[in-house]
Tab-separated table of C-alpha atoms and ligand atoms in Angstrom:
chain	number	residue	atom	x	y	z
A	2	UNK	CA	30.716	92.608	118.376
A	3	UNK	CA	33.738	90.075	118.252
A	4	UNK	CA	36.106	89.612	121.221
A	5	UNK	CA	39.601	88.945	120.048
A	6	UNK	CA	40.394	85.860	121.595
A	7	UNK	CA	44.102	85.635	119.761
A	8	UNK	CA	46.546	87.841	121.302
A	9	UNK	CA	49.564	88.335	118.396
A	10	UNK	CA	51.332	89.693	121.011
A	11	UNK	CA	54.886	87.638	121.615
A	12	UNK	CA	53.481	85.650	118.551
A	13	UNK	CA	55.357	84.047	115.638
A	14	UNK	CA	53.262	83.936	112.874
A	15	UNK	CA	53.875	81.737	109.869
A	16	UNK	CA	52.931	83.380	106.303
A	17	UNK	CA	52.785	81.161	103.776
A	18	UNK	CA	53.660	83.049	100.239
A	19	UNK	CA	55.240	85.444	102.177
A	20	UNK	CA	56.659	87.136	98.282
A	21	UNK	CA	53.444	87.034	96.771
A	22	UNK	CA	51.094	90.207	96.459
A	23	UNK	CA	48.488	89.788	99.576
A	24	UNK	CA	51.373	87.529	101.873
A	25	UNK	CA	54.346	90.468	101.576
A	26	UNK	CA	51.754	93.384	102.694
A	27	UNK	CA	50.228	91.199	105.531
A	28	UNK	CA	53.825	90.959	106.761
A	29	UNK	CA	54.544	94.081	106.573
A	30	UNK	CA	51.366	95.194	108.038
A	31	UNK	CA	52.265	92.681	110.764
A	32	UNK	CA	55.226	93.614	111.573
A	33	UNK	CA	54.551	97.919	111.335
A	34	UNK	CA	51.654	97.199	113.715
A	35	UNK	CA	52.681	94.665	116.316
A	36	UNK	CA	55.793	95.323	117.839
A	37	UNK	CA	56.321	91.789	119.575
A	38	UNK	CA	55.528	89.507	116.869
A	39	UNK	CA	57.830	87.503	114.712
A	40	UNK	CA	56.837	86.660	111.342
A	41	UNK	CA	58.345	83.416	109.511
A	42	UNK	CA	57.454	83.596	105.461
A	43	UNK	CA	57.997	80.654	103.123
A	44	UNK	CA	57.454	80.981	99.203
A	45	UNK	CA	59.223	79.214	96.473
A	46	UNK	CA	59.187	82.226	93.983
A	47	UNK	CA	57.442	80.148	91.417
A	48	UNK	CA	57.537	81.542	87.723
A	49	UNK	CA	53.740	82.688	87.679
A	50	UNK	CA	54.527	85.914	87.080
A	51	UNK	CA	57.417	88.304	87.240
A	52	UNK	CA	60.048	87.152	90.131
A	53	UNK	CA	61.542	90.882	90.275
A	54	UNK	CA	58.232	91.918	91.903
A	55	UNK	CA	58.647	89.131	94.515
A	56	UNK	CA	62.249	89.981	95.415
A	57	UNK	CA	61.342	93.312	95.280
A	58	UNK	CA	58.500	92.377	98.265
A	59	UNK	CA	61.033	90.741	99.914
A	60	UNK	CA	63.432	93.741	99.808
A	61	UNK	CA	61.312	95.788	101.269
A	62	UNK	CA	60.375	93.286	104.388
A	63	UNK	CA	64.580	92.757	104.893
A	64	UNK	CA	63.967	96.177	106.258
A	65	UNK	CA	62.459	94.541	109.912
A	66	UNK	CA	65.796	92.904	110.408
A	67	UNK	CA	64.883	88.900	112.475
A	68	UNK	CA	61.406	89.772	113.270
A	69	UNK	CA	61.561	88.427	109.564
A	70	UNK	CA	62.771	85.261	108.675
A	71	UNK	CA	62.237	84.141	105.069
A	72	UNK	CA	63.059	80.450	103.910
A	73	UNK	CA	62.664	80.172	99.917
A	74	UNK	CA	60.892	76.667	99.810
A	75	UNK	CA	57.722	74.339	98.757
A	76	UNK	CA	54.687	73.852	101.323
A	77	UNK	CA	54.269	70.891	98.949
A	78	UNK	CA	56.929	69.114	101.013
A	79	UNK	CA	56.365	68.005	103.685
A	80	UNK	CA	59.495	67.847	105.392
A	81	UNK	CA	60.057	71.576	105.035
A	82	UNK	CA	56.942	72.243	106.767
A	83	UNK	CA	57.725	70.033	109.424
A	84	UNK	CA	61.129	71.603	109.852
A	85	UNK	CA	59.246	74.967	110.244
A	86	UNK	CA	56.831	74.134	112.805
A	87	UNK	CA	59.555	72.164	114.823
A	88	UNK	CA	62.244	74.817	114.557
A	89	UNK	CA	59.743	78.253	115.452
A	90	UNK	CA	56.520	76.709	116.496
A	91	UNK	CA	53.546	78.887	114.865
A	92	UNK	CA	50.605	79.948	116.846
A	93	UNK	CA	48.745	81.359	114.051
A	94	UNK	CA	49.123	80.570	110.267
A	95	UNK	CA	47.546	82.391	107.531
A	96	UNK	CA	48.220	79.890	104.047
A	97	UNK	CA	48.004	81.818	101.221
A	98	UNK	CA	50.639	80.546	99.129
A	99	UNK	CA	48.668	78.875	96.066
A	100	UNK	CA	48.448	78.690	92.218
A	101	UNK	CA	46.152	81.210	91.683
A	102	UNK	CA	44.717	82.075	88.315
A	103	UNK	CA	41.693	80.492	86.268
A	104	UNK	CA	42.991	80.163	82.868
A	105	UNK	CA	46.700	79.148	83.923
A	106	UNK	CA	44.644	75.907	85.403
A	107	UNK	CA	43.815	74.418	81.570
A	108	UNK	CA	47.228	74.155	80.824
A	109	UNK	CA	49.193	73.495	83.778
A	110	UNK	CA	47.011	72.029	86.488
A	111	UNK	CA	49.923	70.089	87.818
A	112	UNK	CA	51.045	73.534	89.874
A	113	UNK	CA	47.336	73.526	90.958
A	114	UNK	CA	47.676	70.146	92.574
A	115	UNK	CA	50.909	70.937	93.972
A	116	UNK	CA	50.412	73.992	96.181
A	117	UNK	CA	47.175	73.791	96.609
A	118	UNK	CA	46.265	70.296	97.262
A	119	UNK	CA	49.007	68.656	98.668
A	120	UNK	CA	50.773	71.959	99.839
A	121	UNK	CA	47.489	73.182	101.926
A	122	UNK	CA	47.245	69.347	103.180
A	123	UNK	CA	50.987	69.672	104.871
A	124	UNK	CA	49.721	72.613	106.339
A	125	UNK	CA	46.671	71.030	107.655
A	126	UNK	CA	48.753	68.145	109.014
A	127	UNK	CA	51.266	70.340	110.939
A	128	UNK	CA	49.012	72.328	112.037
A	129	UNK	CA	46.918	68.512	113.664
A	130	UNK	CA	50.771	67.427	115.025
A	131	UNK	CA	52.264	70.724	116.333
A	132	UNK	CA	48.792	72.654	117.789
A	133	UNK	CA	47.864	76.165	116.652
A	134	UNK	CA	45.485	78.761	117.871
A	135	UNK	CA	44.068	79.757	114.723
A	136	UNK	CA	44.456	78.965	111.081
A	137	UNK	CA	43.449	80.884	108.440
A	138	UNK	CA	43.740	80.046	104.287
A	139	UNK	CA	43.044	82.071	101.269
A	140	UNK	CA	40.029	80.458	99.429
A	141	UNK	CA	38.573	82.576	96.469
A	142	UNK	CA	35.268	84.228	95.313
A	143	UNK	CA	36.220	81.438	92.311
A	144	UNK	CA	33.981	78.754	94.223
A	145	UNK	CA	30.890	80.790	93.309
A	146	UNK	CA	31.518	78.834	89.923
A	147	UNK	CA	28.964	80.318	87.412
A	148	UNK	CA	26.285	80.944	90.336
A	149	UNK	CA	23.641	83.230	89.131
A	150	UNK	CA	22.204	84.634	92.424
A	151	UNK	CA	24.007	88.122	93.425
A	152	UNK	CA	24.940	88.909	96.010
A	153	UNK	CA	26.887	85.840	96.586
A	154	UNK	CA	26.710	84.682	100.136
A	155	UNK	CA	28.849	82.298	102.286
A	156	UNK	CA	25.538	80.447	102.761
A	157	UNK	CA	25.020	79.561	98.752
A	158	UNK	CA	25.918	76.148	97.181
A	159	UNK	CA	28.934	75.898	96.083
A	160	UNK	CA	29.607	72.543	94.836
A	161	UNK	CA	29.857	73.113	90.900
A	162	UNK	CA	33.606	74.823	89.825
A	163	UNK	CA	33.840	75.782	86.541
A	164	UNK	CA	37.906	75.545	87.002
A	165	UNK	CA	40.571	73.765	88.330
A	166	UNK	CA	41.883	76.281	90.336
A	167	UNK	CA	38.063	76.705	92.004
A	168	UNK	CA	37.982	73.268	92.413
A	169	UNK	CA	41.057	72.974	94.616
A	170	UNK	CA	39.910	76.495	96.807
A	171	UNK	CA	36.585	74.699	97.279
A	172	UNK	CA	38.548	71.268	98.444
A	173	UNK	CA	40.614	73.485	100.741
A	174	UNK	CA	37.352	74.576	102.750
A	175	UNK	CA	36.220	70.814	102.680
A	176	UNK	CA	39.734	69.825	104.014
A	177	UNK	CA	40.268	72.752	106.595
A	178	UNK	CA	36.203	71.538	108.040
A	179	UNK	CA	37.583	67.691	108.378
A	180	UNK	CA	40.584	68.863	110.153
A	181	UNK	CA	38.588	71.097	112.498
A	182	UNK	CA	36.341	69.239	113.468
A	183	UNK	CA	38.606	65.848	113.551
A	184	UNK	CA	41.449	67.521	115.669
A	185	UNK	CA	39.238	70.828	116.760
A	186	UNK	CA	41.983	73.024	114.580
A	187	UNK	CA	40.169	76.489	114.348
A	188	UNK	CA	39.705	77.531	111.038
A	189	UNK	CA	39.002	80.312	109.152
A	190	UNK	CA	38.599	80.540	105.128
A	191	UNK	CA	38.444	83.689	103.198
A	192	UNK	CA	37.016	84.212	100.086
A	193	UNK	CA	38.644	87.365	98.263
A	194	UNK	CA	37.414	89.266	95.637
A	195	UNK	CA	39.593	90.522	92.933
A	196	UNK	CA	42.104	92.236	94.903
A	197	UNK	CA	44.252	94.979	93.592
A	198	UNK	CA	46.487	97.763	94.890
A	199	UNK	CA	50.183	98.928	94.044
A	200	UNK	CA	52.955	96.001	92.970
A	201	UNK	CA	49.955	93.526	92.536
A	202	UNK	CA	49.695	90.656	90.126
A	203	UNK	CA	50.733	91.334	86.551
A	204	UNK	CA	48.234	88.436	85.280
A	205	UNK	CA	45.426	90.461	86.589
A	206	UNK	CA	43.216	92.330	84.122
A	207	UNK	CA	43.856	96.061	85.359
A	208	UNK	CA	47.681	94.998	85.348
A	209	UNK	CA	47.489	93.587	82.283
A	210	UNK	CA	45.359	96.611	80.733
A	211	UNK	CA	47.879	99.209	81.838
A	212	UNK	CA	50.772	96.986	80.181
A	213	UNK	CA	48.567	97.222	77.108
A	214	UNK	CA	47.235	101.211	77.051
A	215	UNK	CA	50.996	101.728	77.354
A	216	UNK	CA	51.959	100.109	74.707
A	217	UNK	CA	49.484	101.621	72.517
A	218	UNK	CA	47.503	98.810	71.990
A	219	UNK	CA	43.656	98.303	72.109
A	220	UNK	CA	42.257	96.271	75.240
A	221	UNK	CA	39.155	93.999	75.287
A	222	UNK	CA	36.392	95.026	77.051
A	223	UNK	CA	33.898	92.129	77.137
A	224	UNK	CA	30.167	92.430	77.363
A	225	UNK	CA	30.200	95.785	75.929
A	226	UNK	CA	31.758	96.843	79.400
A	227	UNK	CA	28.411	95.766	81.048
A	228	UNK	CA	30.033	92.888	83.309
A	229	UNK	CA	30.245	94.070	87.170
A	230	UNK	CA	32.425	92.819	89.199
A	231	UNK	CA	33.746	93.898	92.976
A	232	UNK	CA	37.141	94.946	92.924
A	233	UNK	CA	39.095	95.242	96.563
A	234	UNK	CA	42.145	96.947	97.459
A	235	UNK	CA	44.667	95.485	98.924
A	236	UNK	CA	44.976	97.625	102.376
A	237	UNK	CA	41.145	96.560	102.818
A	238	UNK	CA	41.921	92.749	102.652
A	239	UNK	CA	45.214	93.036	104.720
A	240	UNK	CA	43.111	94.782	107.656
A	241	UNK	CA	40.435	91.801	107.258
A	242	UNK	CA	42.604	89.432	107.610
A	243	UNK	CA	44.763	90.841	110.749
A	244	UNK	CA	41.078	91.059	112.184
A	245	UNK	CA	40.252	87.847	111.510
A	246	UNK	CA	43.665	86.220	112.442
A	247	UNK	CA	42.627	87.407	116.218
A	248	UNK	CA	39.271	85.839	116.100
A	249	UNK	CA	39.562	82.038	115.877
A	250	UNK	CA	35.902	80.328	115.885
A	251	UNK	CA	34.929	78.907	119.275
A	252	UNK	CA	36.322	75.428	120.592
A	253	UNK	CA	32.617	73.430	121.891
A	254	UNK	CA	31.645	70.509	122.092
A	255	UNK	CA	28.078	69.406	120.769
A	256	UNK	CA	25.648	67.056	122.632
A	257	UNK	CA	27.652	64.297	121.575
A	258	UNK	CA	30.387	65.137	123.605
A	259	UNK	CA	32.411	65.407	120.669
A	260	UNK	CA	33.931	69.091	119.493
A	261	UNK	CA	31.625	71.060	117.220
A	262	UNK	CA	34.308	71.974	114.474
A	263	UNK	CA	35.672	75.722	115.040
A	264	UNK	CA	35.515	76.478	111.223
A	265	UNK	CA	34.275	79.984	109.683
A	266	UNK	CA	34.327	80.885	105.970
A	267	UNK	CA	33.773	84.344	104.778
A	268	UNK	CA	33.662	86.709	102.060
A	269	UNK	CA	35.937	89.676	101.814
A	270	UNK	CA	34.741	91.611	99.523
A	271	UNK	CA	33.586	95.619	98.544
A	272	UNK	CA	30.130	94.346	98.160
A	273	UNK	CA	29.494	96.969	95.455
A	274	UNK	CA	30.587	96.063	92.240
A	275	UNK	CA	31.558	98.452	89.673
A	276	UNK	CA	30.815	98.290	85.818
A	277	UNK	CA	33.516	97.233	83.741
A	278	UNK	CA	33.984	100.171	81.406
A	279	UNK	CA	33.390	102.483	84.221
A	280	UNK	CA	36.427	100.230	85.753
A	281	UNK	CA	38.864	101.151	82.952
A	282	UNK	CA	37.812	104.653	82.458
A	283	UNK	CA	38.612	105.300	85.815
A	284	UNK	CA	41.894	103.164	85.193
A	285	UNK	CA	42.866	105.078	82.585
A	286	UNK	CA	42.120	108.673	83.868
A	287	UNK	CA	44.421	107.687	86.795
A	288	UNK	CA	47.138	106.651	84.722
A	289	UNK	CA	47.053	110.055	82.672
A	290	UNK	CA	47.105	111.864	85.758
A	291	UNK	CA	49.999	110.066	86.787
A	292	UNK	CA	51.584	110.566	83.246
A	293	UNK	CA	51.724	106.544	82.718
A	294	UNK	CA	49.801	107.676	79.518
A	295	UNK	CA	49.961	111.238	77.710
A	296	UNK	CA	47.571	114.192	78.541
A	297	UNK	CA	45.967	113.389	75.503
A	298	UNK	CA	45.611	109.848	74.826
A	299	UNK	CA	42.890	108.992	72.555
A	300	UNK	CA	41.031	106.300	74.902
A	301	UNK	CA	38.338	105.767	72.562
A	302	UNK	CA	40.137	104.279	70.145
A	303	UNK	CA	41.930	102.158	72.293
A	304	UNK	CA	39.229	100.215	73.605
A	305	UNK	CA	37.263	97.419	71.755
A	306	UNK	CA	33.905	96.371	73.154
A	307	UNK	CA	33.170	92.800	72.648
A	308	UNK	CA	30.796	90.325	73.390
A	309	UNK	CA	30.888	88.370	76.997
A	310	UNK	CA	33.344	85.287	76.480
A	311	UNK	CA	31.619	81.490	77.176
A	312	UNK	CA	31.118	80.725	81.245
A	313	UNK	CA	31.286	84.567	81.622
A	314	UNK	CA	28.936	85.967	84.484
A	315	UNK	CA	27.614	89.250	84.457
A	316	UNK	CA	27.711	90.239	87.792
A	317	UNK	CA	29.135	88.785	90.399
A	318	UNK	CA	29.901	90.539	94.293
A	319	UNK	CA	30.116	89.530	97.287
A	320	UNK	CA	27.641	89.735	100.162
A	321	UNK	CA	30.219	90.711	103.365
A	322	UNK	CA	27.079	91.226	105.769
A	323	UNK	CA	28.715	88.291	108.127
A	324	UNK	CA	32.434	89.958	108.367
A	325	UNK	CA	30.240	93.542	109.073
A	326	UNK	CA	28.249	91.887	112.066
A	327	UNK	CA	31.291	89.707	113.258
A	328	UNK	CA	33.826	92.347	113.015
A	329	UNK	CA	32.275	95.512	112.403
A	330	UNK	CA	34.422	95.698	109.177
A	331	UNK	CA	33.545	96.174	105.705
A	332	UNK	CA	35.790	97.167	103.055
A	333	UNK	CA	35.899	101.102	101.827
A	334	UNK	CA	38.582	101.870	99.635
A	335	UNK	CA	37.118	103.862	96.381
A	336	UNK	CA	37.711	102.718	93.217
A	337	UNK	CA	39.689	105.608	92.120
A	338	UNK	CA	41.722	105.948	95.255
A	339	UNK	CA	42.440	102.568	94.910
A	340	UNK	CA	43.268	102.982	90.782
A	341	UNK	CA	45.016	106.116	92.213
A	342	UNK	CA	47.563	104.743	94.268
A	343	UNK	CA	48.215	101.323	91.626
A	344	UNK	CA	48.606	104.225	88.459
A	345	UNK	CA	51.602	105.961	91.120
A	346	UNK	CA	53.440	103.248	91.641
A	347	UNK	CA	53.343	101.605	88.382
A	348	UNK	CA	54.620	104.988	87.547
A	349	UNK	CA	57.662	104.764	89.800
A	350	UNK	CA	58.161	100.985	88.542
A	351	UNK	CA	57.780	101.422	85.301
A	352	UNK	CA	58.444	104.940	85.163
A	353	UNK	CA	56.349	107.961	82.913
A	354	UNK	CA	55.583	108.127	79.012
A	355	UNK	CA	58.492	109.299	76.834
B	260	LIG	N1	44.614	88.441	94.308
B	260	LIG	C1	43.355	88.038	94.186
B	260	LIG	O1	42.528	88.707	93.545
B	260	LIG	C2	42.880	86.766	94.843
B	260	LIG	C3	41.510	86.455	94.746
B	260	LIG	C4	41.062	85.281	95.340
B	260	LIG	C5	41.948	84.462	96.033
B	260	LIG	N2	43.256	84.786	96.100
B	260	LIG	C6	44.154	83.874	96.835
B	260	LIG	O2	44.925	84.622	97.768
B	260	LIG	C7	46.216	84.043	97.925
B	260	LIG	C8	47.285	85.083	97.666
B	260	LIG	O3	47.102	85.576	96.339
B	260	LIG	P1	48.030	86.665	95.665
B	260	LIG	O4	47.151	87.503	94.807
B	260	LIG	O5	48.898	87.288	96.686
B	260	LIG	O6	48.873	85.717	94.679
B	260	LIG	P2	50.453	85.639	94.444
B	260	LIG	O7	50.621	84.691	93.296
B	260	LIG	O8	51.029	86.997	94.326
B	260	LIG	O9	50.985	84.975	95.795
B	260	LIG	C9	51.031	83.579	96.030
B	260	LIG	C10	52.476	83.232	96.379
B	260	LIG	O10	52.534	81.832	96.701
B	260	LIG	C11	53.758	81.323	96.225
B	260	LIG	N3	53.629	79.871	96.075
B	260	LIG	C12	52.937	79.191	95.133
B	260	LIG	N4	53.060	77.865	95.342
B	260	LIG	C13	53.836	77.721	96.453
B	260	LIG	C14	54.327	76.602	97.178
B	260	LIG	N5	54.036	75.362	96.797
B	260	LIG	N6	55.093	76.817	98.291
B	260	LIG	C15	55.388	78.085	98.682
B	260	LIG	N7	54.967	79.192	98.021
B	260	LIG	C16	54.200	78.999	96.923
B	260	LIG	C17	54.007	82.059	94.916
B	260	LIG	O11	55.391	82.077	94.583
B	260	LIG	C18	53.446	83.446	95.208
B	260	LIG	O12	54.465	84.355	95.589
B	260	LIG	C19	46.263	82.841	96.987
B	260	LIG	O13	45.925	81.693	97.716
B	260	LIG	C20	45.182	83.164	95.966
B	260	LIG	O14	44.662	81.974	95.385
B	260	LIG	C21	43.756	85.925	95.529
């Protein structure tokens, strides 16, 4: 069973975007849970998707007065970085500002380049000048490319993305091994799977679904609904990553003399995928009950089964049997309570049918 060899206690803790949908509910789980550490957030608000949401994150975390300290900027400059490591020296880092999104990649891979690349490479370097106990980045279930052997584990190939944005999550966990094992920077990579959960990503399919059952229009299921995928909700990620944060990978050195990099990847995942159309009949049961959509909306007829689009795979999940042994930890949010709690908020946020 793991030994936590970070304390966060006394801490400050650098979140990189701090405003986006994973980085504003690790803060806030950061700061409900450990009293003692200060959290320092950086995220330039890009244009992805709906700002409100983000200043709405941001809101909420104004609540925990300087144990929060927010600075609206790039990681792709390096200078700013610098200037955050020099003025509050981070122990621990957890980078998961990024592009993310597959499609958004074909026609504007400059952003992709940006954040990721050179963005996670500042990071990297800061991390090599200033010293930090443990870093740990945001990689993607993405890197499985169009791997056909389910479950997929940390110990598959990985070396042919089928996108831009998989291509620069893969690089990252290339980069953050060099910089381990050049400068013995423990790292950790995490590969999430779909993650979803209240205030999440409007570009996401379940997002983007409820925007479109609302509006009375018909949704897309492809593959006939017989694609299965592993969905994860948001609390189950957050308390895999505050594990993980306080269980950097060994310092050693090998025969050589010479440090045997301290680098980890793994999935987090619910390693048990669900069936698409099971997916959105859940989805849309929740959002009746929470009277996003009328007592008697006609689903049937708002739901057109297609066939699986080009590059599609049909099942994809993650195996998560190294984060179970490591940290006794495997996530175990249901579907529907998951669905449950997304459907009430969107009905807050957006509010009820008319
Ligand atoms: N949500 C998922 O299903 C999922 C799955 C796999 C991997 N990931 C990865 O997890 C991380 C967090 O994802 P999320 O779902 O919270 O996405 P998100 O888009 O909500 O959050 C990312 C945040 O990073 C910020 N950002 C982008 N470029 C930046 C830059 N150069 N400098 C500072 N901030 C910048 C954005 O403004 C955004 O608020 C990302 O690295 C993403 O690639 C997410």
């Amino acid at each position: 069973m793991v030994t936590y060899n970070v304390s966060l206690a006394n801490k400050v803790v650098l979140v990189t975007g701090a405003a986006g949908f994973i980085g504003a509910n690790l803060v806030k789980r950061l700061l409900n849970e450990f009293d003692s550490v200060k959290v320092v957030g950086i995220d330039s608000i890009t244009e992805y998707y709906d700002v409100r949401l983000k200043y709405e994150r941001l809101q909420e975390l104004s609540a925990y007065g300087d144990r929060f300290v927010f600075i609206k900027d790039s990681i792709a400059k390096k200078g700013v970085v610098d200037s955050i490591f020099t003025d509050h020296h981070p122990q621990v880092v957890v980078n998961l500002a990024a592009q993310a999104g597959v499609r958004y990649s074909i026609t504007n891979p400059d952003a992709y380049i940006e954040s990721n690349l050179i963005g996670f490479y500042n990071i990297l370097e800061a991390c090599r000048h200033y010293g930090v106990e443990h870093l740990v980045y945001a990689s993607s279930s993405s890197v499985y490319g169009s791997n056909k052997k389910v479950p997929y584990s940390t110990d598959d190939k990985v070396d042919n993305p089928v996108s831009l944005y998989a291509a620069t999550k893969k690089s990252n966990e290339l980069m953050a091994h060099a910089y381990s094992k050049l400068y013995n920077i423990p790292s950790t990579g995490l590969r999430f799977f779909t993650v979803y959960g209240p205030a999440g990503r409007p570009d996401m399919a379940y997002f983007g679904f409820t925007n479109q059952l609302r509006e009375g229009k018909t949704i897309r299921i492809f593959n006939y609904g017989n694609c299965k995928r592993d969905f994860t909700y948001v609390d189950d990620i957050v308390e895999g990553v505050v594990r993980i944060m306080r269980h950097a990978p060994e310092k050693q050195n090998g025969d050589d003399g010479l440090p045997i990099p301290p680098y980890k990847v793994y999935n987090i995942g619910n390693n048990s995928p669900e069936n698409l159309l099971d997916f959105v009949t859940i989805l849309q049961e929740e959002l009746i009950a929470a009277k996003v959509l009328p007592d008697d909306y006609d689903f049937e007829t708002h739901k057109e089964l297609v066939p699986m689009q080009p590059g599609d795979v049909p099942v994809t999940y993650a195996d998560t049997t190294p984060l179970e042994q490591d940290f006794g930890f495997k996530p175990s949010t249901s579907l529907r309570e998951g669905l449950r709690k997304f459907a009430g908020w969107y009905a807050k946020y957006y509010g009820t049918f008319k």
